[in-house]
PDB file of C-alpha atoms in Angstrom:
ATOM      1  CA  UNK A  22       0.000   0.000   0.000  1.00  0.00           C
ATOM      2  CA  UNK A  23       3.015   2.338   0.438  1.00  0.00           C
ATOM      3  CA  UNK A  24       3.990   2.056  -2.714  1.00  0.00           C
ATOM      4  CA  UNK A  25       0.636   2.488  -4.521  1.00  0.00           C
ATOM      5  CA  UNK A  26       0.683   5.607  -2.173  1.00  0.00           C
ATOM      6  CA  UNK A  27       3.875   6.579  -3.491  1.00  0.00           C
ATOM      7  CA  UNK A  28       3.002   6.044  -7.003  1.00  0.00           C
ATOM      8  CA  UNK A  29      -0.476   8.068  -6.719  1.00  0.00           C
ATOM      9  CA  UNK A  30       1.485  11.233  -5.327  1.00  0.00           C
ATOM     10  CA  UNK A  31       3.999  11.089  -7.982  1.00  0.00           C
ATOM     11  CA  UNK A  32       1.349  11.321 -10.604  1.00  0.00           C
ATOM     12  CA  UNK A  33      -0.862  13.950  -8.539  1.00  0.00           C
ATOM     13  CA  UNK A  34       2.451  16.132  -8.420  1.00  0.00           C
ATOM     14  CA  UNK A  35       3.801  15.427 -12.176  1.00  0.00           C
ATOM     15  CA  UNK A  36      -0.227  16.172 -13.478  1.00  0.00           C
ATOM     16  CA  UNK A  37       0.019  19.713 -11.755  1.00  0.00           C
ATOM     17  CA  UNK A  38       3.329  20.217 -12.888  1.00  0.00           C
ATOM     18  CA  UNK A  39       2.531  19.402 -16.557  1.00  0.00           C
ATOM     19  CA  UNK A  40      -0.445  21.600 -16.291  1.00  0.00           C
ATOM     20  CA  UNK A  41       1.387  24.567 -15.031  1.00  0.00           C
ATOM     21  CA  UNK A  42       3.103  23.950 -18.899  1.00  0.00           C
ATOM     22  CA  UNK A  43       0.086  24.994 -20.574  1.00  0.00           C
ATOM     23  CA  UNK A  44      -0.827  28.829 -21.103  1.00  0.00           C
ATOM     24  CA  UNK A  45      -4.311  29.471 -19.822  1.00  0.00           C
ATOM     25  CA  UNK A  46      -4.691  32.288 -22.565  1.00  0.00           C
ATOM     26  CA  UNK A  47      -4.158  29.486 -25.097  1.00  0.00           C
ATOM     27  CA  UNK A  48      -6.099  26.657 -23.251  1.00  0.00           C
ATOM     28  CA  UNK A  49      -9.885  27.285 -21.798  1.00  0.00           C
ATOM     29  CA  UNK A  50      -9.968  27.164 -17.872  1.00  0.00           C
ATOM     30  CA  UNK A  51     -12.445  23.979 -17.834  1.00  0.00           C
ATOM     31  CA  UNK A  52      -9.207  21.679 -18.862  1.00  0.00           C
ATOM     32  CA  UNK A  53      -7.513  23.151 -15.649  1.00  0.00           C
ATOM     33  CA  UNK A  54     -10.412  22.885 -13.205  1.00  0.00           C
ATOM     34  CA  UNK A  55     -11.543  19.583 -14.726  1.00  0.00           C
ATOM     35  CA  UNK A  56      -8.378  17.799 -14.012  1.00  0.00           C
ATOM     36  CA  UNK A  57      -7.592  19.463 -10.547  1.00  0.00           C
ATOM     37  CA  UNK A  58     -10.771  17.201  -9.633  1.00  0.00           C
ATOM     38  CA  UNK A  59      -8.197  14.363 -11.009  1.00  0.00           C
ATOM     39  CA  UNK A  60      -5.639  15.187  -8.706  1.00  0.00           C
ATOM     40  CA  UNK A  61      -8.292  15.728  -5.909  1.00  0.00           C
ATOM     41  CA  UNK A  62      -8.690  12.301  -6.771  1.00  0.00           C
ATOM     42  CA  UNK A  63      -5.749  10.870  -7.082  1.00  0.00           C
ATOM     43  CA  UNK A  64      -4.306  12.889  -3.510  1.00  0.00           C
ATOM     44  CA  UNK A  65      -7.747  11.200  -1.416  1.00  0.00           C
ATOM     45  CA  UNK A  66      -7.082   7.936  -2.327  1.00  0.00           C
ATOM     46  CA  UNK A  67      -3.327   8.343  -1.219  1.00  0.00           C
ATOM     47  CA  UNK A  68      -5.319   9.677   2.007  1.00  0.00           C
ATOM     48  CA  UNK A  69      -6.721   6.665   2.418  1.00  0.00           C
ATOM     49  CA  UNK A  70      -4.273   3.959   2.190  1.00  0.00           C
ATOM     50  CA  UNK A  71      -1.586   6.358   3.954  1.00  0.00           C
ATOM     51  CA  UNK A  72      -3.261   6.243   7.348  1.00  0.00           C
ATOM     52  CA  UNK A  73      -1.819   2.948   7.819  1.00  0.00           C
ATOM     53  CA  UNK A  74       0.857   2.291   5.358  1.00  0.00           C
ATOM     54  CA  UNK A  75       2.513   5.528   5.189  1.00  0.00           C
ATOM     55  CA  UNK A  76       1.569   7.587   7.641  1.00  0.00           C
ATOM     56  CA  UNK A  77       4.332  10.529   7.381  1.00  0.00           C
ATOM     57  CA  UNK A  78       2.667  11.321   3.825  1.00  0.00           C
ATOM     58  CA  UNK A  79      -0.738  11.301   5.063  1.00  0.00           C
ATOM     59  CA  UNK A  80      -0.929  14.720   5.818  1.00  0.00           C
ATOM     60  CA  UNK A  81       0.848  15.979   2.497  1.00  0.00           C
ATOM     61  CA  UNK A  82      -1.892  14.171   0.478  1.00  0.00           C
ATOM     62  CA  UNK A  83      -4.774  15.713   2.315  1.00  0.00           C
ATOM     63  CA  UNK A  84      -2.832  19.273   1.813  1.00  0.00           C
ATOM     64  CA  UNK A  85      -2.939  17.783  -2.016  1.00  0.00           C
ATOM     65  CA  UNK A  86      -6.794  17.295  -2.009  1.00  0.00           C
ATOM     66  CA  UNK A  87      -7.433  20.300  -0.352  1.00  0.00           C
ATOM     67  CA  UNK A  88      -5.412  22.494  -2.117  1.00  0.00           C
ATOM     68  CA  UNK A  89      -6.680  20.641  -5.603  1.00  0.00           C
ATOM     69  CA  UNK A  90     -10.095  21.314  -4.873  1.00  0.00           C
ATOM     70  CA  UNK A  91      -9.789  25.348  -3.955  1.00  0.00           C
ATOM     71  CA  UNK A  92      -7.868  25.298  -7.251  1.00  0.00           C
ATOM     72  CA  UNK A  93     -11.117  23.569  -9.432  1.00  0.00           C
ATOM     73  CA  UNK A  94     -12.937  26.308  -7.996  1.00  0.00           C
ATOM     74  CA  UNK A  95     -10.535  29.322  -9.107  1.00  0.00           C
ATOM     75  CA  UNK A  96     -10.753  27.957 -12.222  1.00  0.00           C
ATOM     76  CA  UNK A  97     -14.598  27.459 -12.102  1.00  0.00           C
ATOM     77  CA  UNK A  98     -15.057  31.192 -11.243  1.00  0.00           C
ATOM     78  CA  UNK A  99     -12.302  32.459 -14.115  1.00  0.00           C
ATOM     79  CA  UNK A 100      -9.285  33.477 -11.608  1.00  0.00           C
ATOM     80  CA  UNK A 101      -6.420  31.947 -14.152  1.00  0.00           C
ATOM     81  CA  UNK A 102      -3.545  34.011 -11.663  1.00  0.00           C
ATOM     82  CA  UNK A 103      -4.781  32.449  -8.190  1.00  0.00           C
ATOM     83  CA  UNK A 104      -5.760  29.039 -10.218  1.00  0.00           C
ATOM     84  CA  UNK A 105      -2.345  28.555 -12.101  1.00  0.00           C
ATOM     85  CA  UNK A 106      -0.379  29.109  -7.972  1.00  0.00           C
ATOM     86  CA  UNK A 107      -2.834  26.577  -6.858  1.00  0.00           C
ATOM     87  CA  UNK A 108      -1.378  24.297  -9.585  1.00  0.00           C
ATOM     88  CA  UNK A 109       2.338  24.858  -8.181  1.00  0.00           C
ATOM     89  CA  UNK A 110       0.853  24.565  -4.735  1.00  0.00           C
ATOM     90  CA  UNK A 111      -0.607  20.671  -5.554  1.00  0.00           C
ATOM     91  CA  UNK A 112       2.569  20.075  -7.278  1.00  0.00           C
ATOM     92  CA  UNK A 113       5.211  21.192  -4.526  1.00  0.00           C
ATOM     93  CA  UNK A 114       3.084  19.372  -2.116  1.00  0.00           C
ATOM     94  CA  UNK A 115       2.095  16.250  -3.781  1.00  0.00           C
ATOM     95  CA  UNK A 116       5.995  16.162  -4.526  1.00  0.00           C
ATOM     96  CA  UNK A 117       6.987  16.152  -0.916  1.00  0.00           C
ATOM     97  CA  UNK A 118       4.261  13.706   0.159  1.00  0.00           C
ATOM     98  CA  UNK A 119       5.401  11.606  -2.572  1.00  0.00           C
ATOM     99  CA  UNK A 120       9.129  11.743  -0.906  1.00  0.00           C
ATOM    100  CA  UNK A 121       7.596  11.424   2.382  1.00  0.00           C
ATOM    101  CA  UNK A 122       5.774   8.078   1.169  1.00  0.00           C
ATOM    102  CA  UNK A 123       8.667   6.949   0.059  1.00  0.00           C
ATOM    103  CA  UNK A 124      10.521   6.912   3.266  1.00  0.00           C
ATOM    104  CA  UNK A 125       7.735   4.707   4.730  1.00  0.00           C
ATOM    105  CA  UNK A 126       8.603   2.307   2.026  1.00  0.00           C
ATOM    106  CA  UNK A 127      11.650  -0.619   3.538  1.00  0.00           C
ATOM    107  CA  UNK A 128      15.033   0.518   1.845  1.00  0.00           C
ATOM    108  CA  UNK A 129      17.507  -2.326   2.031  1.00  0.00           C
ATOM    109  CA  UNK A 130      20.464  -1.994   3.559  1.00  0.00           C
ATOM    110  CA  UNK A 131      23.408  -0.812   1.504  1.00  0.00           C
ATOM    111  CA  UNK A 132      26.227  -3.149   1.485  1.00  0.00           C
ATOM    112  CA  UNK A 133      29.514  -3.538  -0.623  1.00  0.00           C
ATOM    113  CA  UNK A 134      30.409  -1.704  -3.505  1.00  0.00           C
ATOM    114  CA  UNK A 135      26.683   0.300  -2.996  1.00  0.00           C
ATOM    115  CA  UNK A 136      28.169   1.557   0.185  1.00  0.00           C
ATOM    116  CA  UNK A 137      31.104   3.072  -1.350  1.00  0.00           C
ATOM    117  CA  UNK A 138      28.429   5.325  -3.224  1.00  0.00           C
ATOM    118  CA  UNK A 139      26.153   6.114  -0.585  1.00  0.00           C
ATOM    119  CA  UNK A 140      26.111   9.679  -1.648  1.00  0.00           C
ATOM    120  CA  UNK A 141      24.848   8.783  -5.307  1.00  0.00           C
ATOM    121  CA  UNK A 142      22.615   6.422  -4.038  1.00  0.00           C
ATOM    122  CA  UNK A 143      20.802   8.929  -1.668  1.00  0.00           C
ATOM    123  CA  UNK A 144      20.498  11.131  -4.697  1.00  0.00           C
ATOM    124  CA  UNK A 145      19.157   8.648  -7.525  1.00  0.00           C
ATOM    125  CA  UNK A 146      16.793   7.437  -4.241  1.00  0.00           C
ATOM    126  CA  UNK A 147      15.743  11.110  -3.497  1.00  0.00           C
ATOM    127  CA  UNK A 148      15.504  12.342  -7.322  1.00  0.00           C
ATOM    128  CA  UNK A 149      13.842   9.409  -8.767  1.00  0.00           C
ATOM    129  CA  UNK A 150      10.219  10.621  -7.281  1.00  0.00           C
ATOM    130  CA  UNK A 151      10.544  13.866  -8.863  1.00  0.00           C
ATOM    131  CA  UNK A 152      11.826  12.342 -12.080  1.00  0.00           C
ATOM    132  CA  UNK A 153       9.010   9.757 -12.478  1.00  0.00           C
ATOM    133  CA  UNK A 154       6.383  11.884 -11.126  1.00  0.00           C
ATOM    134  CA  UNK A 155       7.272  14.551 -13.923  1.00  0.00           C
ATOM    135  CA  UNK A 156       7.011  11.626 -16.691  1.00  0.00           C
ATOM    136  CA  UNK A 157       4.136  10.475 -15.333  1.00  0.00           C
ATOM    137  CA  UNK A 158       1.883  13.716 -15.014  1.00  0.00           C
ATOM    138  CA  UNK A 159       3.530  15.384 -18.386  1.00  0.00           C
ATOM    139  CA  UNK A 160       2.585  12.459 -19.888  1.00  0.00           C
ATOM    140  CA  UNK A 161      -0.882  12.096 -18.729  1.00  0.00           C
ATOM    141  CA  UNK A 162      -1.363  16.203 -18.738  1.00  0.00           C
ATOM    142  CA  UNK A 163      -0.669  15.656 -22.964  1.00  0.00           C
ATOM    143  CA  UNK A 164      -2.870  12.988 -23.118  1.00  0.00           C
ATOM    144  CA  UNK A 165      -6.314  14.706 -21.380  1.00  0.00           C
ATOM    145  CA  UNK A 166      -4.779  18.256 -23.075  1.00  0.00           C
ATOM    146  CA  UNK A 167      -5.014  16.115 -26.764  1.00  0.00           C
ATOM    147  CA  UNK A 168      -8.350  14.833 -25.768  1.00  0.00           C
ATOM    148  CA  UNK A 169      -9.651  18.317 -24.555  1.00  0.00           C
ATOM    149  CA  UNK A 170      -9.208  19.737 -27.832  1.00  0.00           C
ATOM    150  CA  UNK A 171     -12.690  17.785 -28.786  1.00  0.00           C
ATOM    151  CA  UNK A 172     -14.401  20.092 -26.356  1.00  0.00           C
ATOM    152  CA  UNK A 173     -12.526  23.010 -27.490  1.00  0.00           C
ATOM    153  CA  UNK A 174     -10.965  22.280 -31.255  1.00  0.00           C
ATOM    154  CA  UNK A 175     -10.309  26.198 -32.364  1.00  0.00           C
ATOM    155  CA  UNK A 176      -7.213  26.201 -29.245  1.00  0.00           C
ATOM    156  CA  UNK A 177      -3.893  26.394 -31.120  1.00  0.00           C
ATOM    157  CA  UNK A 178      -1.641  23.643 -30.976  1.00  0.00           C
ATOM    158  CA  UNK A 179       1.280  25.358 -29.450  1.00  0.00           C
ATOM    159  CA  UNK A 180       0.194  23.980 -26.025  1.00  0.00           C
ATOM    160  CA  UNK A 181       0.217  20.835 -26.652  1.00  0.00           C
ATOM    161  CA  UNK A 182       3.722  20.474 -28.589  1.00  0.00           C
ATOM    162  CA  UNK A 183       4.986  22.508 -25.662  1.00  0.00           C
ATOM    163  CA  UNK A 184       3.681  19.670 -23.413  1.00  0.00           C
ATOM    164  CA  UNK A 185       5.544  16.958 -25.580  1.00  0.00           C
ATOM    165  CA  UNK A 186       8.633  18.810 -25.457  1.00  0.00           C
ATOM    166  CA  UNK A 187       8.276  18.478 -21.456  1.00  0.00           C
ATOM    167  CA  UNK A 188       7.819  14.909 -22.189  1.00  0.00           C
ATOM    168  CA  UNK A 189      10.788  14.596 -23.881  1.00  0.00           C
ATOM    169  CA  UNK A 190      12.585  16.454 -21.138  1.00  0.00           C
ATOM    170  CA  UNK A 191      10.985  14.409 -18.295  1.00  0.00           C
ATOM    171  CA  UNK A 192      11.951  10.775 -20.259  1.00  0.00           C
ATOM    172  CA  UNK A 193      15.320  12.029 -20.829  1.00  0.00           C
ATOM    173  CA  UNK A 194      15.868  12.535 -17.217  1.00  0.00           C
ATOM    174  CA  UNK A 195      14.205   9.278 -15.893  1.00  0.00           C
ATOM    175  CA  UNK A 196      16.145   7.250 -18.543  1.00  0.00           C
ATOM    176  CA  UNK A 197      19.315   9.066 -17.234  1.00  0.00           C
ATOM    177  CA  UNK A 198      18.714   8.468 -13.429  1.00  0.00           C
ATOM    178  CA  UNK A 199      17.925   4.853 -14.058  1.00  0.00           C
ATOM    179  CA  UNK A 200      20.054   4.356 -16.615  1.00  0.00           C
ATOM    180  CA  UNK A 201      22.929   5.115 -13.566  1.00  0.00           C
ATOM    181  CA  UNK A 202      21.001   3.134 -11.167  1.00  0.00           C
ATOM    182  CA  UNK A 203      20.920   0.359 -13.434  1.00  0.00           C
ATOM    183  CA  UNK A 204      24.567   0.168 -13.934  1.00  0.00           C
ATOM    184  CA  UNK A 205      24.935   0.197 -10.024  1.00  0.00           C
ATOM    185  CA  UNK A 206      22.699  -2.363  -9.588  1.00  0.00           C
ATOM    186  CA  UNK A 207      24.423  -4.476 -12.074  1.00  0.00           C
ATOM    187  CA  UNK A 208      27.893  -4.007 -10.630  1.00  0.00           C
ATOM    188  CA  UNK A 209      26.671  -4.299  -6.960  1.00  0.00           C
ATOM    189  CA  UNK A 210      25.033  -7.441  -7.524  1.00  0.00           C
ATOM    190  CA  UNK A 211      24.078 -10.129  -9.969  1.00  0.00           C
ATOM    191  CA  UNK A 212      20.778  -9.917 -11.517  1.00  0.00           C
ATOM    192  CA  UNK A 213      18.672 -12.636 -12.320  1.00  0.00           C
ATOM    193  CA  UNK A 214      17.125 -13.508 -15.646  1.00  0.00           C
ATOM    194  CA  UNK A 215      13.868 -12.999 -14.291  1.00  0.00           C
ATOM    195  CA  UNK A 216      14.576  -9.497 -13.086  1.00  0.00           C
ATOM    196  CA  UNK A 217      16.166  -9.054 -16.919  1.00  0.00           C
ATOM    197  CA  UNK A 218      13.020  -9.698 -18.476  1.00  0.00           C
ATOM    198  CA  UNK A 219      11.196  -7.124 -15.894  1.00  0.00           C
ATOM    199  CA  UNK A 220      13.998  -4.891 -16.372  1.00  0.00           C
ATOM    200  CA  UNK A 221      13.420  -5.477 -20.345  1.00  0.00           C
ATOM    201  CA  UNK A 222       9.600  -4.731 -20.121  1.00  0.00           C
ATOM    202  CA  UNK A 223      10.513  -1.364 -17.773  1.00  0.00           C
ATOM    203  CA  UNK A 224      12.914  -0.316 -20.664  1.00  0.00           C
ATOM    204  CA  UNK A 225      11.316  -1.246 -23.638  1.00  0.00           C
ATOM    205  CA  UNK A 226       7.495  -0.072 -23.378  1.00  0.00           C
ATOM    206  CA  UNK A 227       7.729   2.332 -20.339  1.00  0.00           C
ATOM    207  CA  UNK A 228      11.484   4.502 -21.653  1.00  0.00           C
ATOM    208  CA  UNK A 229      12.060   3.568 -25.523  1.00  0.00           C
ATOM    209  CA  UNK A 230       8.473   3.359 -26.500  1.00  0.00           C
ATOM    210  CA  UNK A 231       7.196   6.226 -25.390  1.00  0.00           C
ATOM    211  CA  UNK A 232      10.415   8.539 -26.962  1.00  0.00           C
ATOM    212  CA  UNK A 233       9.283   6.551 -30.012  1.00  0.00           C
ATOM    213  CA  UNK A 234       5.337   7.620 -29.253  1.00  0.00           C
ATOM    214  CA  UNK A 235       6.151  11.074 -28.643  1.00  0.00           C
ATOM    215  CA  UNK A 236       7.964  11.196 -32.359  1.00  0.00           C
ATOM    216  CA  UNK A 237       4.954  10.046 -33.637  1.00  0.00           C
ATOM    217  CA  UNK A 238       2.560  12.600 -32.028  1.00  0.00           C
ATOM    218  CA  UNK A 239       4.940  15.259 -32.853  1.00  0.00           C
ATOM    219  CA  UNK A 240       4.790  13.831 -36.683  1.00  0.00           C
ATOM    220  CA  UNK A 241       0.988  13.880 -36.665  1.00  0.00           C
ATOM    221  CA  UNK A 242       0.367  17.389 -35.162  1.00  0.00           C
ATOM    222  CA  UNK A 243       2.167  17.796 -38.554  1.00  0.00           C
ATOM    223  CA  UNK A 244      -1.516  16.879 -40.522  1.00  0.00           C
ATOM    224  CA  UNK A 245      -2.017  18.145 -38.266  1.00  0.00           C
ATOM    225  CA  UNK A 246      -4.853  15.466 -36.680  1.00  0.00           C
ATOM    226  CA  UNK A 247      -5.546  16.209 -32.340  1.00  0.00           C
ATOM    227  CA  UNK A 248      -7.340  12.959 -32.366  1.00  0.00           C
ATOM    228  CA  UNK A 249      -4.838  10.688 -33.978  1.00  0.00           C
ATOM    229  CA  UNK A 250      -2.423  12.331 -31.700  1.00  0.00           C
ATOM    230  CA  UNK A 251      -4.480  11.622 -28.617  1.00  0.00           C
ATOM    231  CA  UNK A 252      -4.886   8.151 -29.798  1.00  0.00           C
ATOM    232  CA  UNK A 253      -1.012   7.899 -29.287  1.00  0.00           C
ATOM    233  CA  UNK A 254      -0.876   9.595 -26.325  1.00  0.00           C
ATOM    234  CA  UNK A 255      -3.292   7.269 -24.882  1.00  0.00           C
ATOM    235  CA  UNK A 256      -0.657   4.515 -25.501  1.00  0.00           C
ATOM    236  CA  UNK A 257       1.940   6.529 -24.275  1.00  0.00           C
ATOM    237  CA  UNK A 258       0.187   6.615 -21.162  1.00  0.00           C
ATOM    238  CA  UNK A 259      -0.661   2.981 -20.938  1.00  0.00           C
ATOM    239  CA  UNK A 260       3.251   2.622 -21.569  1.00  0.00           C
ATOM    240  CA  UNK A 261       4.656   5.511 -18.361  1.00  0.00           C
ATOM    241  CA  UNK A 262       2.114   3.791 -16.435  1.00  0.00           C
ATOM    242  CA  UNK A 263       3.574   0.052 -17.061  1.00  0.00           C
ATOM    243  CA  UNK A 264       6.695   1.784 -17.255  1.00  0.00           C
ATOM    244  CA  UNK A 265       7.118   3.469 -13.965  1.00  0.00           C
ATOM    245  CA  UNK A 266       5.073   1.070 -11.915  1.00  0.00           C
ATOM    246  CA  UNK A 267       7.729  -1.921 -12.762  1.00  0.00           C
ATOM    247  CA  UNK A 268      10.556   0.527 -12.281  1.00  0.00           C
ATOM    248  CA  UNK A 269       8.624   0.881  -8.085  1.00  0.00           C
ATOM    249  CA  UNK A 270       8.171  -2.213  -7.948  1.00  0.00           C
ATOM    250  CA  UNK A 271      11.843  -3.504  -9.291  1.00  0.00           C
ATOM    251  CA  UNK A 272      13.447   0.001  -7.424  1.00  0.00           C
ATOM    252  CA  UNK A 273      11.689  -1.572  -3.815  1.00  0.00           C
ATOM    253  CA  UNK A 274      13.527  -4.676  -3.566  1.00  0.00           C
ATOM    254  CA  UNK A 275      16.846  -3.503  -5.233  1.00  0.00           C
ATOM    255  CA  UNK A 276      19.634  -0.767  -4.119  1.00  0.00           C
ATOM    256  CA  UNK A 277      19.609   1.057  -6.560  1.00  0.00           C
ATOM    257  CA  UNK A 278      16.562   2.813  -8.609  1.00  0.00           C
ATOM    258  CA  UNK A 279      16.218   1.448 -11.620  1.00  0.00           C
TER     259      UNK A 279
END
């Protein structure tokens, strides 16, 4: 339950974050306040299973909710300005409850060559929230963005390019951090062929695929076609999701993030 607490912050706090991305003189307000009731969401249900499993991020997430639902309602009554620092408000602190969640989660203990490295490992372990979290939400934040543009099809498409170049960004980063972490792993340890094929899956579908996914967005923008392009963001998503939940999963029982 800690780490499906974990994992709901991180996307609560990337969402936001990709949000803050889009220009609310470009984009209409109801795709903010809309998706704040996501992250509302997204930040109760961490509530929830927090009270037990990870209680030191239980208060972060209600902050989340709270602060998620004041923002829907900015954005309801047209106050862009207070609604878009209520979007860096749920991001900040669905980012710390996310780190805070993490702690809850059993780290082992650091051993051999992994102890010689302590300092990068306390830095891959700290970053790697922030990094998935911001692959996670930029990811979905395209996705619903691509999809809102059948409620709203005159919006220009500079949004939601902008948005794929943060996804770019954000996978660029996560490969990076893991990429390191994998090597440590690998050289602190020996791996199994089972966790290969897991490791395989993580790399293939949730890193690779979607750089290949956002290429093909970016090409059909080109047409340009939104709804083709949400189509592919929708796999994208299915892909970050797979993606990052293997890398928690693999990351919980390792040293390393991976």
């Amino acid at each position: 339950m800690a780490l499906l607490t974990e994992f709901l912050l991180r996307l609560s706090f990337g969402l936001a974050a990709g949000m803050t991305i889009a220009s609310p003189r470009l984009v209409t307000s109801g795709y903010f306040r809309n998706h704040l009731y996501v992250t509302l969401g997204l930040s109760a249900l961490a509530a929830l299973l927090s009270r037990v499993a990870a209680p030191a991020a239980f208060g972060w997430a209600i902050g989340s909710a709270v602060l998620s639902y004041v923002g829907a309602v900015c954005w309801l009554y047209e106050k862009p300005r207070a609604g878009v620092a209520l979007l860096y408000g749920v991001a900040i602190v669905g980012a710390v409850g996310a780190l805070a969640a993490m702690s809850g989660v059993d780290s082992l203990h650091v051993t051999g060559a992994a102890a010689k490295s302590s300092a990068v490992l306390e830095w891959l372990r700290f970053l790697q929230p922030i990094t998935s979290g911001l692959l996670l939400g930029t990811t979905t934040a395209a996705m619903l963005l691509g999809h809102w543009y059948l409620n709203a099809p005159g919006m220009q498409l500079a949004p939601l390019r902008e948005l794929l170049l943060a996804m770019a960004a954000a996978v660029a980063l996560q490969t990076l951090l893991c990429g390191v972490g994998l090597v440590g792993e690998a050289s602190s340890q020996a791996l199994s062929t089972q966790d290969w094929l897991f490791l395989l899956l993580r790399w293939s579908f949730g890193l690779i695929g979607v750089i290949v996914l956002i290429y093909l967005t970016w090409k059909t923008l080109e047409i340009p076609n939104t709804q083709s392009a949400t189509g592919i963001l929708y796999v994208a998503v299915i892909g970050t999701f797979v993606g990052e939940t293997m890398s928690l999963l693999l990351s919980a029982e390792s040293v390393y993030p991976v």
